Tab-separated table of N, CA and C in Angstrom:
chain	number	residue	atom	x	y	z
A	1	UNK	N	19.078	26.196	-37.680
A	1	UNK	CA	20.489	26.447	-37.540
A	1	UNK	C	21.244	25.222	-38.039
A	2	UNK	N	22.289	25.467	-38.822
A	2	UNK	CA	23.066	24.363	-39.365
A	2	UNK	C	23.920	23.691	-38.315
A	3	UNK	N	24.355	22.494	-38.628
A	3	UNK	CA	25.174	21.713	-37.710
A	3	UNK	C	26.492	22.424	-37.380
A	4	UNK	N	27.125	23.032	-38.378
A	4	UNK	CA	28.385	23.742	-38.154
A	4	UNK	C	28.185	24.944	-37.228
A	5	UNK	N	27.103	25.655	-37.411
A	5	UNK	CA	26.814	26.808	-36.564
A	5	UNK	C	26.600	26.363	-35.123
A	6	UNK	N	25.848	25.298	-34.928
A	6	UNK	CA	25.616	24.780	-33.576
A	6	UNK	C	26.928	24.339	-32.926
A	7	UNK	N	27.756	23.669	-33.697
A	7	UNK	CA	29.046	23.215	-33.165
A	7	UNK	C	29.905	24.411	-32.754
A	8	UNK	N	29.929	25.439	-33.595
A	8	UNK	CA	30.710	26.634	-33.286
A	8	UNK	C	30.210	27.303	-32.007
A	9	UNK	N	28.908	27.424	-31.870
A	9	UNK	CA	28.321	28.040	-30.682
A	9	UNK	C	28.665	27.226	-29.437
A	10	UNK	N	28.588	25.915	-29.523
A	10	UNK	CA	28.913	25.053	-28.398
A	10	UNK	C	30.381	25.207	-27.998
A	11	UNK	N	31.269	25.232	-28.972
A	11	UNK	CA	32.697	25.396	-28.690
A	11	UNK	C	32.952	26.760	-28.040
A	12	UNK	N	32.311	27.800	-28.533
A	12	UNK	CA	32.480	29.137	-27.960
A	12	UNK	C	31.982	29.181	-26.515
A	13	UNK	N	30.860	28.530	-26.242
A	13	UNK	CA	30.335	28.506	-24.875
A	13	UNK	C	31.279	27.769	-23.935
A	14	UNK	N	31.814	26.654	-24.367
A	14	UNK	CA	32.744	25.892	-23.541
A	14	UNK	C	33.999	26.718	-23.269
A	15	UNK	N	34.494	27.417	-24.289
A	15	UNK	CA	35.688	28.259	-24.111
A	15	UNK	C	35.431	29.352	-23.085
A	16	UNK	N	34.264	29.960	-23.116
A	16	UNK	CA	33.930	31.009	-22.148
A	16	UNK	C	33.872	30.450	-20.733
A	17	UNK	N	33.218	29.314	-20.553
A	17	UNK	CA	33.112	28.723	-19.223
A	17	UNK	C	34.468	28.264	-18.713
A	18	UNK	N	35.312	27.754	-19.589
A	18	UNK	CA	36.642	27.319	-19.186
A	18	UNK	C	37.450	28.504	-18.692
A	19	UNK	N	37.363	29.633	-19.369
A	19	UNK	CA	38.095	30.831	-18.971
A	19	UNK	C	37.652	31.304	-17.593
A	20	UNK	N	36.359	31.308	-17.339
A	20	UNK	CA	35.826	31.748	-16.054
A	20	UNK	C	36.217	30.777	-14.957
A	21	UNK	N	36.243	29.482	-15.264
A	21	UNK	CA	36.544	28.475	-14.258
A	21	UNK	C	37.965	28.595	-13.733
A	22	UNK	N	38.877	29.171	-14.484
A	22	UNK	CA	40.259	29.283	-14.058
A	22	UNK	C	40.573	30.589	-13.332
A	23	UNK	N	39.604	31.444	-13.158
A	23	UNK	CA	39.840	32.700	-12.448
A	23	UNK	C	40.110	32.410	-10.977
A	24	UNK	N	41.020	33.164	-10.399
A	24	UNK	CA	41.376	33.046	-8.993
A	24	UNK	C	40.680	34.178	-8.243
A	25	UNK	N	39.951	33.834	-7.208
A	25	UNK	CA	39.291	34.853	-6.392
A	25	UNK	C	40.269	35.362	-5.342
A	26	UNK	N	40.234	36.651	-5.101
A	26	UNK	CA	41.117	37.226	-4.098
A	26	UNK	C	40.735	38.651	-3.789
A	27	UNK	N	41.708	39.403	-3.297
A	27	UNK	CA	41.504	40.813	-3.010
A	27	UNK	C	42.673	41.615	-3.560
A	28	UNK	N	42.382	42.865	-3.910
A	28	UNK	CA	43.422	43.770	-4.398
A	28	UNK	C	43.443	45.033	-3.551
A	29	UNK	N	44.656	45.504	-3.322
A	29	UNK	CA	44.913	46.808	-2.737
A	29	UNK	C	45.799	47.532	-3.743
A	30	UNK	N	46.285	48.725	-3.400
A	30	UNK	CA	47.184	49.397	-4.334
A	30	UNK	C	48.317	50.085	-3.603
A	31	UNK	N	49.388	50.313	-4.349
A	31	UNK	CA	50.526	51.068	-3.835
A	31	UNK	C	50.825	52.205	-4.789
A	32	UNK	N	51.564	53.177	-4.305
A	32	UNK	CA	51.785	54.414	-5.054
A	32	UNK	C	53.252	54.545	-5.478
A	33	UNK	N	53.520	55.399	-6.471
A	33	UNK	CA	54.904	55.596	-6.934
A	33	UNK	C	55.798	56.083	-5.798
A	34	UNK	N	57.082	55.876	-5.920
A	34	UNK	CA	57.787	55.326	-7.083
A	34	UNK	C	57.673	53.802	-7.129
A	35	UNK	N	57.669	53.262	-8.347
A	35	UNK	CA	57.532	51.822	-8.559
A	35	UNK	C	58.875	51.127	-8.756
A	36	UNK	N	59.954	51.897	-8.727
A	36	UNK	CA	61.294	51.322	-8.806
A	36	UNK	C	62.072	51.758	-7.575
A	37	UNK	N	62.954	50.923	-7.072
A	37	UNK	CA	63.311	49.624	-7.622
A	37	UNK	C	62.241	48.572	-7.328
A	38	UNK	N	62.222	47.530	-8.146
A	38	UNK	CA	61.322	46.402	-7.927
A	38	UNK	C	62.162	45.142	-7.726
A	39	UNK	N	61.556	44.166	-7.103
A	39	UNK	CA	62.262	42.912	-6.827
A	39	UNK	C	62.647	42.178	-8.106
A	40	UNK	N	61.831	42.320	-9.142
A	40	UNK	CA	62.093	41.608	-10.399
A	40	UNK	C	63.083	42.329	-11.306
A	41	UNK	N	62.971	43.646	-11.398
A	41	UNK	CA	63.684	44.385	-12.439
A	41	UNK	C	64.587	45.494	-11.923
A	42	UNK	N	64.790	45.579	-10.614
A	42	UNK	CA	65.655	46.611	-10.075
A	42	UNK	C	65.153	48.002	-10.448
A	43	UNK	N	66.025	48.796	-11.076
A	43	UNK	CA	65.655	50.174	-11.442
A	43	UNK	C	65.110	50.292	-12.866
A	44	UNK	N	64.863	49.171	-13.525
A	44	UNK	CA	64.271	49.202	-14.871
A	44	UNK	C	62.783	49.517	-14.760
A	45	UNK	N	62.363	50.575	-15.418
A	45	UNK	CA	60.970	51.012	-15.384
A	45	UNK	C	60.130	50.100	-16.272
A	46	UNK	N	59.127	49.455	-15.687
A	46	UNK	CA	58.244	48.564	-16.435
A	46	UNK	C	56.853	49.171	-16.620
A	47	UNK	N	56.755	50.481	-16.541
A	47	UNK	CA	55.470	51.148	-16.727
A	47	UNK	C	54.680	51.186	-15.441
A	48	UNK	N	53.375	51.460	-15.561
A	48	UNK	CA	52.565	51.559	-14.352
A	48	UNK	C	51.368	50.614	-14.327
A	49	UNK	N	51.235	49.729	-15.297
A	49	UNK	CA	50.200	48.698	-15.231
A	49	UNK	C	50.867	47.436	-14.684
A	50	UNK	N	51.105	47.494	-13.357
A	50	UNK	CA	51.932	46.487	-12.716
A	50	UNK	C	51.272	45.932	-11.462
A	51	UNK	N	51.843	44.818	-10.988
A	51	UNK	CA	51.306	44.100	-9.849
A	51	UNK	C	52.452	43.635	-8.963
A	52	UNK	N	52.280	43.771	-7.655
A	52	UNK	CA	53.169	43.155	-6.678
A	52	UNK	C	52.417	41.938	-6.135
A	53	UNK	N	53.041	40.772	-6.239
A	53	UNK	CA	52.381	39.505	-5.928
A	53	UNK	C	52.607	39.079	-4.479
A	54	UNK	N	51.638	38.344	-3.938
A	54	UNK	CA	51.829	37.714	-2.628
A	54	UNK	C	52.936	36.668	-2.759
A	55	UNK	N	53.486	36.224	-1.642
A	55	UNK	CA	54.669	35.354	-1.704
A	55	UNK	C	54.403	34.028	-2.423
A	56	UNK	N	53.202	33.467	-2.293
A	56	UNK	CA	52.887	32.215	-2.988
A	56	UNK	C	52.854	32.391	-4.493
A	57	UNK	N	52.219	33.440	-4.940
A	57	UNK	CA	52.149	33.727	-6.376
A	57	UNK	C	53.523	34.139	-6.902
A	58	UNK	N	54.255	34.916	-6.129
A	58	UNK	CA	55.573	35.397	-6.539
A	58	UNK	C	56.555	34.238	-6.721
A	59	UNK	N	56.477	33.266	-5.832
A	59	UNK	CA	57.231	32.015	-5.958
A	59	UNK	C	58.721	32.253	-6.207
A	60	UNK	N	59.333	33.036	-5.317
A	60	UNK	CA	60.775	33.298	-5.405
A	60	UNK	C	61.190	33.820	-6.780
A	61	UNK	N	60.448	34.779	-7.291
A	61	UNK	CA	60.677	35.473	-8.563
A	61	UNK	C	60.249	34.687	-9.810
A	62	UNK	N	59.684	33.499	-9.647
A	62	UNK	CA	59.239	32.730	-10.819
A	62	UNK	C	58.113	33.449	-11.563
A	63	UNK	N	57.365	34.313	-10.866
A	63	UNK	CA	56.234	35.020	-11.487
A	63	UNK	C	56.655	36.300	-12.205
A	64	UNK	N	57.905	36.711	-12.075
A	64	UNK	CA	58.354	37.959	-12.704
A	64	UNK	C	58.041	37.949	-14.202
A	65	UNK	N	57.389	39.009	-14.650
A	65	UNK	CA	57.056	39.145	-16.061
A	65	UNK	C	55.746	38.496	-16.468
A	66	UNK	N	55.167	37.656	-15.605
A	66	UNK	CA	53.884	37.047	-15.952
A	66	UNK	C	52.804	38.116	-15.977
A	67	UNK	N	51.834	37.915	-16.873
A	67	UNK	CA	50.757	38.899	-17.043
A	67	UNK	C	49.456	38.311	-16.524
A	68	UNK	N	48.673	39.182	-15.889
A	68	UNK	CA	47.384	38.784	-15.337
A	68	UNK	C	46.314	39.783	-15.746
A	69	UNK	N	45.115	39.281	-15.924
A	69	UNK	CA	43.939	40.140	-16.136
A	69	UNK	C	43.181	40.156	-14.820
A	70	UNK	N	42.951	41.351	-14.294
A	70	UNK	CA	42.327	41.531	-12.980
A	70	UNK	C	40.998	42.252	-13.161
A	71	UNK	N	39.963	41.737	-12.490
A	71	UNK	CA	38.624	42.320	-12.562
A	71	UNK	C	38.063	42.464	-11.154
A	72	UNK	N	37.589	43.628	-10.823
A	72	UNK	CA	36.921	43.867	-9.542
A	72	UNK	C	35.563	43.166	-9.566
A	73	UNK	N	35.252	42.430	-8.483
A	73	UNK	CA	33.962	41.738	-8.413
A	73	UNK	C	33.016	42.357	-7.387
A	74	UNK	N	33.566	42.996	-6.343
A	74	UNK	CA	32.722	43.646	-5.332
A	74	UNK	C	33.600	44.411	-4.346
A	75	UNK	N	32.944	45.190	-3.532
A	75	UNK	CA	33.655	45.948	-2.520
A	75	UNK	C	33.880	45.140	-1.259
A	76	UNK	N	34.702	45.689	-0.368
A	76	UNK	CA	34.980	45.043	0.915
A	76	UNK	C	34.654	45.954	2.094
A	77	UNK	N	34.154	47.149	1.793
A	77	UNK	CA	33.902	48.115	2.873
A	77	UNK	C	32.699	48.988	2.518
A	78	UNK	N	32.585	50.124	3.161
A	78	UNK	CA	31.395	50.980	3.025
A	78	UNK	C	31.351	51.806	1.743
A	79	UNK	N	32.404	51.795	0.933
A	79	UNK	CA	32.366	52.563	-0.324
A	79	UNK	C	31.366	51.880	-1.259
A	80	UNK	N	30.298	52.582	-1.644
A	80	UNK	CA	29.264	51.949	-2.467
A	80	UNK	C	29.721	51.736	-3.912
A	81	UNK	N	29.428	50.573	-4.436
A	81	UNK	CA	29.683	50.236	-5.845
A	81	UNK	C	31.078	50.660	-6.319
A	82	UNK	N	32.130	50.113	-5.738
A	82	UNK	CA	33.470	50.572	-6.093
A	82	UNK	C	33.952	50.100	-7.466
A	83	UNK	N	33.393	49.022	-7.980
A	83	UNK	CA	33.889	48.450	-9.240
A	83	UNK	C	33.467	49.280	-10.450
A	84	UNK	N	34.388	49.422	-11.411
A	84	UNK	CA	34.095	50.177	-12.630
A	84	UNK	C	33.481	49.311	-13.716
A	85	UNK	N	33.565	47.991	-13.570
A	85	UNK	CA	33.080	47.087	-14.606
A	85	UNK	C	34.134	46.775	-15.653
A	86	UNK	N	35.313	47.318	-15.483
A	86	UNK	CA	36.400	47.090	-16.439
A	86	UNK	C	37.416	46.113	-15.854
A	87	UNK	N	38.256	45.575	-16.712
A	87	UNK	CA	39.388	44.739	-16.309
A	87	UNK	C	40.667	45.464	-16.683
A	88	UNK	N	41.774	45.054	-16.059
A	88	UNK	CA	43.069	45.631	-16.377
A	88	UNK	C	44.081	44.501	-16.527
A	89	UNK	N	44.972	44.630	-17.500
A	89	UNK	CA	46.055	43.677	-17.698
A	89	UNK	C	47.316	44.251	-17.072
A	90	UNK	N	47.937	43.456	-16.206
A	90	UNK	CA	49.105	43.921	-15.455
A	90	UNK	C	50.233	42.898	-15.533
A	91	UNK	N	51.443	43.367	-15.255
A	91	UNK	CA	52.631	42.525	-15.256
A	91	UNK	C	53.185	42.440	-13.846
A	92	UNK	N	53.578	41.238	-13.414
A	92	UNK	CA	54.187	41.056	-12.101
A	92	UNK	C	55.601	41.635	-12.134
A	93	UNK	N	55.867	42.595	-11.245
A	93	UNK	CA	57.194	43.219	-11.169
A	93	UNK	C	57.794	43.172	-9.771
A	94	UNK	N	56.992	42.796	-8.781
A	94	UNK	CA	57.490	42.926	-7.416
A	94	UNK	C	56.801	41.941	-6.491
A	95	UNK	N	57.365	41.812	-5.305
A	95	UNK	CA	56.801	41.031	-4.207
A	95	UNK	C	56.062	41.982	-3.274
A	96	UNK	N	54.919	41.546	-2.802
A	96	UNK	CA	54.184	42.275	-1.764
A	96	UNK	C	54.335	41.470	-0.472
A	97	UNK	N	55.332	41.779	0.348
A	97	UNK	CA	55.582	40.967	1.541
A	97	UNK	C	54.452	41.018	2.566
A	98	UNK	N	53.659	42.073	2.559
A	98	UNK	CA	52.566	42.192	3.514
A	98	UNK	C	51.242	41.640	3.015
A	99	UNK	N	51.207	41.127	1.802
A	99	UNK	CA	49.961	40.626	1.230
A	99	UNK	C	49.609	39.240	1.759
A	100	UNK	N	48.334	39.026	2.003
A	100	UNK	CA	47.830	37.708	2.372
A	100	UNK	C	47.916	36.787	1.159
A	101	UNK	N	47.706	35.514	1.367
A	101	UNK	CA	47.817	34.526	0.298
A	101	UNK	C	46.834	34.707	-0.836
A	102	UNK	N	45.745	35.426	-0.598
A	102	UNK	CA	44.750	35.653	-1.659
A	102	UNK	C	44.764	37.094	-2.162
A	103	UNK	N	45.812	37.839	-1.822
A	103	UNK	CA	45.838	39.279	-2.117
A	103	UNK	C	46.948	39.631	-3.098
A	104	UNK	N	46.682	40.625	-3.937
A	104	UNK	CA	47.705	41.236	-4.790
A	104	UNK	C	47.660	42.737	-4.569
A	105	UNK	N	48.779	43.387	-4.863
A	105	UNK	CA	48.885	44.829	-4.701
A	105	UNK	C	49.112	45.433	-6.084
A	106	UNK	N	48.146	46.173	-6.569
A	106	UNK	CA	48.234	46.794	-7.890
A	106	UNK	C	48.844	48.182	-7.781
A	107	UNK	N	49.429	48.652	-8.880
A	107	UNK	CA	49.809	50.059	-8.920
A	107	UNK	C	48.529	50.883	-8.778
A	108	UNK	N	48.678	52.099	-8.297
A	108	UNK	CA	47.513	52.973	-8.142
A	108	UNK	C	46.788	53.155	-9.481
A	109	UNK	N	47.556	53.277	-10.559
A	109	UNK	CA	46.954	53.487	-11.885
A	109	UNK	C	46.159	52.268	-12.347
A	110	UNK	N	46.671	51.076	-12.074
A	110	UNK	CA	45.951	49.850	-12.456
A	110	UNK	C	44.695	49.687	-11.608
A	111	UNK	N	44.806	49.968	-10.306
A	111	UNK	CA	43.658	49.843	-9.409
A	111	UNK	C	42.515	50.747	-9.852
A	112	UNK	N	42.847	51.992	-10.222
A	112	UNK	CA	41.773	52.925	-10.574
A	112	UNK	C	41.094	52.565	-11.886
A	113	UNK	N	41.693	51.696	-12.697
A	113	UNK	CA	41.003	51.198	-13.897
A	113	UNK	C	39.835	50.304	-13.487
A	114	UNK	N	40.021	49.508	-12.431
A	114	UNK	CA	38.990	48.534	-12.051
A	114	UNK	C	38.100	48.981	-10.901
A	115	UNK	N	38.565	49.967	-10.103
A	115	UNK	CA	37.798	50.332	-8.909
A	115	UNK	C	38.087	51.765	-8.469
A	116	UNK	N	37.192	52.278	-7.668
A	116	UNK	CA	37.355	53.584	-7.053
A	116	UNK	C	38.487	53.490	-6.020
A	117	UNK	N	39.550	54.270	-6.160
A	117	UNK	CA	40.651	54.205	-5.191
A	117	UNK	C	40.223	54.492	-3.753
A	118	UNK	N	39.127	55.214	-3.562
A	118	UNK	CA	38.646	55.469	-2.207
A	118	UNK	C	38.294	54.179	-1.470
A	119	UNK	N	38.002	53.113	-2.215
A	119	UNK	CA	37.674	51.831	-1.594
A	119	UNK	C	38.908	51.228	-0.914
A	120	UNK	N	40.083	51.432	-1.503
A	120	UNK	CA	41.310	50.933	-0.894
A	120	UNK	C	41.552	49.451	-1.055
A	121	UNK	N	40.513	48.646	-0.942
A	121	UNK	CA	40.592	47.185	-1.064
A	121	UNK	C	39.300	46.701	-1.711
A	122	UNK	N	39.424	45.815	-2.694
A	122	UNK	CA	38.251	45.249	-3.360
A	122	UNK	C	38.446	43.757	-3.572
A	123	UNK	N	37.329	43.064	-3.742
A	123	UNK	CA	37.368	41.658	-4.140
A	123	UNK	C	37.601	41.605	-5.642
A	124	UNK	N	38.387	40.618	-6.067
A	124	UNK	CA	38.746	40.513	-7.483
A	124	UNK	C	38.712	39.070	-7.952
A	125	UNK	N	38.690	38.914	-9.251
A	125	UNK	CA	39.036	37.676	-9.930
A	125	UNK	C	40.228	38.014	-10.796
A	126	UNK	N	41.205	37.122	-10.869
A	126	UNK	CA	42.347	37.354	-11.737
A	126	UNK	C	42.790	36.038	-12.350
A	127	UNK	N	43.274	36.127	-13.567
A	127	UNK	CA	43.818	34.937	-14.219
A	127	UNK	C	44.975	35.313	-15.107
A	128	UNK	N	45.853	34.357	-15.267
A	128	UNK	CA	47.049	34.571	-16.087
A	128	UNK	C	46.654	34.641	-17.554
A	129	UNK	N	47.255	35.572	-18.271
A	129	UNK	CA	46.956	35.711	-19.703
A	129	UNK	C	48.212	35.481	-20.517
């Protein structure tokens, strides 16, 4: 293998590990329509791939419009193998006042991309994109 190829492979590996190292572990639940009004956008419809953030992440609306990639990592209850193996990209549109500091509330449509809705709550990794 040439020196350039080795260097490229090393850089790619470091980039992958760096991306994983910045993931935030937490839990996700979901909420159902209607999704408006929202704390960030009022009655403006922002689609259904959305997230309501816990108060720390929401940071007094500073998180409005930020995008996150969310991936289910495991279940939290008796529903077997709830994760689909997929990730979903979502936009922060609202505050979840009842969410714990490590929790986010996804739209029902976003949740079902990453997990079986019957689970109701799953462990996740999420990072800003």
